[in-house]
């Protein structure tokens, strides 16, 4: 089963890469694009670097846990402690170590690191609390490990989602910023940006599904369908969130400070993005003719 699925995925991703390459060649360049936020927007640049560096910590921890099978000895409290503990440095940094993101002189509510955490925490909360039930209903997914749960979803997944999403969204920021700064405005750049969002969304969803395949307590009724259809389904999250998250305190390379968002605006935009994804998921469910069942117990 795995080999045909991987061949299918290779064809899909290959087509996406080919389309991106063709669009890139056809799009006029304006010069050298930038990946990270410009140095004139030091807090956002420092936060992006912090998220990228911290990814090595949680990825390394998960690699050890999965590779050594340590999860077999985990209890509900262990899952909560591991995932909560790995999310905690990201959540506490804006309060306790603002100097890490060059924001010690900013009031708390103006710190980009806090806005980014709040945006992703809201989006991740809605994703776990509501979207998980679409995976239960449409793909026959189930979490079977011991866990404390809310609305049928393990609490530990809310925390794990946060550090996953911090990493994903910084990578998408970099790619979309490179396109925005490295290519001339116009329809071709818009097409390249749209294609990049679709490719990144699908690849991110598939890569996560594949990398957690060694964890036996997140199961699907049909794993092959989960890799293909499920990746497209999960990718809908990022089709919306990748371009939306980039907007938080984003400004042209020459702008200084770039505090374009209040904390309240960041929260409202996260909620708007979450509702857009919920609509897309439900449109797909309706098209497939599958009833949505909200269950509060595992299975």
Coordinates of C-alpha atoms in Angstrom, one line a residue:
X1 CA 0.0 0.0 0.0
X2 CA 2.7 2.5 0.9
X3 CA 4.7 2.2 -2.3
X4 CA 1.8 3.1 -4.7
X5 CA 0.8 6.0 -2.4
X6 CA 4.3 7.3 -2.4
X7 CA 4.5 7.0 -6.2
X8 CA 1.2 9.0 -6.4
X9 CA 2.6 11.6 -4.0
X10 CA 5.8 11.9 -6.0
X11 CA 3.8 12.5 -9.2
X12 CA 1.7 15.2 -7.5
X13 CA 4.6 17.0 -5.9
X14 CA 6.6 16.7 -9.1
X15 CA 3.8 18.4 -11.0
X16 CA 3.7 21.1 -8.4
X17 CA 7.4 21.7 -8.6
X18 CA 7.3 21.7 -12.5
X19 CA 4.5 24.3 -12.4
X20 CA 6.4 26.4 -9.9
X21 CA 9.6 26.2 -12.0
X22 CA 7.7 27.2 -15.2
X23 CA 6.0 30.2 -13.4
X24 CA 9.3 31.3 -11.9
X25 CA 11.0 31.4 -15.2
X26 CA 8.2 33.4 -16.7
X27 CA 8.0 35.9 -13.9
X28 CA 10.2 39.0 -14.2
X29 CA 12.7 39.5 -11.4
X30 CA 13.3 42.8 -9.6
X31 CA 16.6 41.8 -8.0
X32 CA 17.6 39.8 -5.0
X33 CA 14.7 38.8 -2.9
X34 CA 14.8 38.5 0.9
X35 CA 13.8 35.5 3.0
X36 CA 13.7 36.7 6.6
X37 CA 12.0 39.9 7.7
X38 CA 14.2 42.9 6.9
X39 CA 16.7 44.2 9.5
X40 CA 14.6 47.3 9.8
X41 CA 11.9 45.1 11.3
X42 CA 14.2 43.6 13.8
X43 CA 11.6 42.1 16.2
X44 CA 9.9 40.1 13.4
X45 CA 13.3 39.0 12.0
X46 CA 14.5 37.9 15.4
X47 CA 11.2 36.0 16.1
X48 CA 11.5 34.1 12.9
X49 CA 15.0 33.1 13.7
X50 CA 14.0 32.1 17.2
X51 CA 11.2 29.9 15.8
X52 CA 13.5 28.3 13.3
X53 CA 16.2 27.6 15.9
X54 CA 13.8 26.2 18.4
X55 CA 12.4 23.8 15.8
X56 CA 15.7 21.8 16.1
X57 CA 14.8 21.2 19.8
X58 CA 11.3 19.8 19.3
X59 CA 12.1 17.9 16.1
X60 CA 15.1 16.3 17.9
X61 CA 12.9 15.4 20.9
X62 CA 10.2 13.8 18.7
X63 CA 12.8 11.9 16.7
X64 CA 14.1 10.4 19.9
X65 CA 10.6 9.6 21.3
X66 CA 9.4 8.0 18.0
X67 CA 12.8 6.4 17.1
X68 CA 13.3 4.8 20.5
X69 CA 9.7 3.9 21.0
X70 CA 9.6 5.9 24.3
X71 CA 5.9 6.6 23.8
X72 CA 5.1 3.0 24.6
X73 CA 5.7 3.9 28.3
X74 CA 3.9 7.2 28.2
X75 CA 0.8 7.9 30.3
X76 CA -1.8 10.6 29.7
X77 CA 0.2 12.9 32.0
X78 CA 3.5 12.1 30.1
X79 CA 2.0 13.1 26.8
X80 CA 0.7 16.3 28.3
X81 CA 4.0 17.0 30.0
X82 CA 6.1 16.4 26.9
X83 CA 4.0 18.4 24.5
X84 CA 3.2 21.1 27.0
X85 CA 6.8 21.4 28.0
X86 CA 8.0 21.7 24.4
X87 CA 5.4 24.4 23.7
X88 CA 6.1 26.4 26.8
X89 CA 9.3 28.1 25.8
X90 CA 7.6 29.6 22.7
X91 CA 4.6 30.7 24.8
X92 CA 6.6 32.2 27.6
X93 CA 9.4 33.9 25.6
X94 CA 7.5 37.2 24.9
X95 CA 6.8 37.6 28.7
X96 CA 10.1 36.4 30.2
X97 CA 12.8 36.9 27.5
X98 CA 11.7 39.7 25.2
X99 CA 15.3 40.5 24.6
X100 CA 15.6 37.3 22.6
X101 CA 13.4 38.9 19.9
X102 CA 14.7 42.5 20.4
X103 CA 11.5 43.7 22.1
X104 CA 12.5 44.4 25.6
X105 CA 11.7 48.1 25.1
X106 CA 8.3 47.4 23.7
X107 CA 5.1 47.2 25.7
X108 CA 3.9 43.6 26.0
X109 CA 0.9 44.0 23.7
X110 CA 3.1 45.5 20.9
X111 CA 5.6 42.6 20.8
X112 CA 5.5 40.7 17.6
X113 CA 6.5 37.5 19.3
X114 CA 3.3 37.7 21.4
X115 CA 1.1 38.6 18.4
X116 CA 2.6 35.6 16.5
X117 CA 2.0 33.2 19.4
X118 CA -1.6 34.5 19.9
X119 CA -2.4 34.2 16.2
X120 CA -1.1 30.6 16.0
X121 CA -2.6 29.6 19.3
X122 CA -6.0 30.7 18.2
X123 CA -5.7 29.1 14.8
X124 CA -4.4 25.9 16.4
X125 CA -7.1 25.8 19.0
X126 CA -9.9 26.0 16.5
X127 CA -8.1 23.5 14.3
X128 CA -7.9 20.9 17.1
X129 CA -11.3 21.6 18.7
X130 CA -13.3 21.6 15.5
X131 CA -11.3 20.5 12.5
X132 CA -10.2 17.2 14.1
X133 CA -13.8 16.0 13.9
X134 CA -13.6 16.3 10.1
X135 CA -10.7 14.0 10.1
X136 CA -12.6 11.6 12.4
X137 CA -15.6 11.7 10.1
X138 CA -14.1 12.0 6.6
X139 CA -10.9 9.9 7.0
X140 CA -11.8 7.6 9.9
X141 CA -9.0 9.0 12.0
X142 CA -8.6 8.2 15.7
X143 CA -6.2 9.0 18.5
X144 CA -5.9 5.9 20.6
X145 CA -3.1 6.8 23.1
X146 CA -4.0 7.5 26.7
X147 CA -4.8 11.1 26.9
X148 CA -6.7 13.8 28.7
X149 CA -9.3 15.0 26.2
X150 CA -11.6 17.9 25.5
X151 CA -14.3 17.6 22.9
X152 CA -12.9 14.2 22.0
X153 CA -9.4 15.6 21.2
X154 CA -6.3 14.9 23.3
X155 CA -5.1 18.0 25.1
X156 CA -1.5 17.2 24.2
X157 CA -2.3 17.8 20.5
X158 CA -3.2 21.4 21.2
X159 CA 0.3 22.0 22.6
X160 CA 2.0 20.0 19.8
X161 CA 0.2 21.9 17.2
X162 CA 1.6 25.1 18.5
X163 CA 5.2 24.3 18.0
X164 CA 4.5 22.6 14.7
X165 CA 2.7 25.6 13.4
X166 CA 5.3 28.1 14.6
X167 CA 7.8 26.2 12.4
X168 CA 5.6 25.8 9.3
X169 CA 4.4 29.4 9.3
X170 CA 7.9 30.9 9.5
X171 CA 9.0 28.8 6.5
X172 CA 6.0 30.0 4.6
X173 CA 6.7 33.6 5.6
X174 CA 10.2 33.2 4.1
X175 CA 9.0 31.7 0.8
X176 CA 6.2 34.2 0.3
X177 CA 8.4 37.2 1.2
X178 CA 11.0 36.0 -1.2
X179 CA 8.4 36.0 -4.0
X180 CA 7.1 39.4 -2.9
X181 CA 10.5 41.1 -2.8
X182 CA 12.3 39.2 -5.6
X183 CA 9.7 39.4 -8.5
X184 CA 8.0 42.3 -10.3
X185 CA 4.4 43.0 -9.4
X186 CA 1.8 41.7 -11.8
X187 CA -0.4 38.8 -12.8
X188 CA 2.6 36.5 -13.2
X189 CA 3.9 37.1 -9.7
X190 CA 0.3 36.6 -8.3
X191 CA 0.1 33.3 -10.1
X192 CA 3.6 32.2 -8.8
X193 CA 2.5 33.2 -5.2
X194 CA -0.7 31.2 -5.5
X195 CA 1.1 28.2 -6.9
X196 CA 3.6 28.4 -4.1
X197 CA 0.9 28.5 -1.4
X198 CA -0.8 25.4 -2.9
X199 CA 2.5 23.5 -3.2
X200 CA 3.7 24.4 0.3
X201 CA 0.3 23.6 1.8
X202 CA 0.1 20.2 0.2
X203 CA 3.7 19.3 0.9
X204 CA 3.5 20.4 4.5
X205 CA 0.4 18.3 5.1
X206 CA 1.9 15.3 3.4
X207 CA 5.2 15.6 5.2
X208 CA 3.6 15.7 8.6
X209 CA 1.4 12.7 7.8
X210 CA 4.4 10.7 6.6
X211 CA 6.7 11.7 9.5
X212 CA 4.2 10.6 12.1
X213 CA 3.4 7.3 10.4
X214 CA 5.8 5.6 12.8
X215 CA 3.5 6.6 15.7
X216 CA 0.9 3.8 15.9
X217 CA -1.7 5.6 18.1
X218 CA -2.9 8.0 15.4
X219 CA -4.7 5.7 13.0
X220 CA -6.8 6.0 9.9
X221 CA -9.4 3.7 8.4
X222 CA -7.4 3.8 5.1
X223 CA -3.9 5.1 5.5
X224 CA -3.3 5.3 1.8
X225 CA -6.3 7.6 1.5
X226 CA -5.0 9.6 4.4
X227 CA -1.7 10.2 2.6
X228 CA -3.4 11.4 -0.6
X229 CA -6.9 12.7 0.1
X230 CA -6.0 13.5 3.7
X231 CA -3.0 15.6 2.7
X232 CA -5.2 17.7 0.4
X233 CA -7.8 18.0 3.2
X234 CA -5.2 19.0 5.8
X235 CA -3.6 21.3 3.2
X236 CA -6.7 23.5 3.3
X237 CA -5.6 24.8 6.7
X238 CA -2.4 26.2 5.1
X239 CA -3.9 27.5 1.9
X240 CA -5.6 30.1 4.2
X241 CA -3.2 30.4 7.1
X242 CA 0.1 30.8 5.2
X243 CA -0.7 34.1 3.4
X244 CA -2.8 35.3 6.3
X245 CA -0.1 34.9 9.0
X246 CA 2.5 36.7 6.8
X247 CA 0.5 39.9 7.1
X248 CA 1.1 40.3 10.8
X249 CA 3.5 43.2 11.2
X250 CA 4.7 42.8 7.7
X251 CA 5.9 45.9 5.9
X252 CA 8.1 46.9 2.9
X253 CA 11.8 46.3 3.3
X254 CA 12.5 50.0 3.8
X255 CA 9.9 50.5 6.6
X256 CA 11.1 50.8 10.2
X257 CA 9.3 49.1 13.1
X258 CA 6.5 47.6 11.0
X259 CA 4.0 47.5 13.9
X260 CA 1.0 47.2 11.5
X261 CA -1.1 45.1 13.9
X262 CA -2.5 45.5 17.3
X263 CA -2.8 42.4 19.5
X264 CA -6.6 42.5 19.0
X265 CA -6.3 42.8 15.2
X266 CA -3.9 39.7 15.1
X267 CA -6.5 37.8 17.2
X268 CA -9.4 38.8 15.0
X269 CA -7.5 37.9 11.8
X270 CA -6.6 34.5 13.3
X271 CA -10.3 33.8 14.0
X272 CA -11.3 34.9 10.5
X273 CA -8.7 32.6 9.0
X274 CA -10.0 29.8 11.2
X275 CA -13.6 30.3 10.0
X276 CA -12.5 30.4 6.4
X277 CA -10.8 27.0 6.8
X278 CA -13.8 25.6 8.6
X279 CA -16.0 26.6 5.6
X280 CA -13.6 24.9 3.2
X281 CA -13.5 21.7 5.2
X282 CA -17.3 21.6 5.3
X283 CA -17.6 22.3 1.6
X284 CA -15.4 19.2 1.0
X285 CA -17.4 17.1 3.4
X286 CA -20.7 18.0 1.8
X287 CA -19.3 17.3 -1.6
X288 CA -18.3 13.8 -0.4
X289 CA -21.7 13.3 1.2
X290 CA -20.3 12.3 4.5
X291 CA -22.1 13.3 7.8
X292 CA -20.2 15.2 10.4
X293 CA -20.2 13.4 13.8
X294 CA -18.9 15.2 16.8
X295 CA -17.9 12.6 19.3
X296 CA -16.5 13.3 22.7
X297 CA -14.9 9.9 23.3
X298 CA -11.9 8.3 21.5
X299 CA -12.5 5.8 18.8

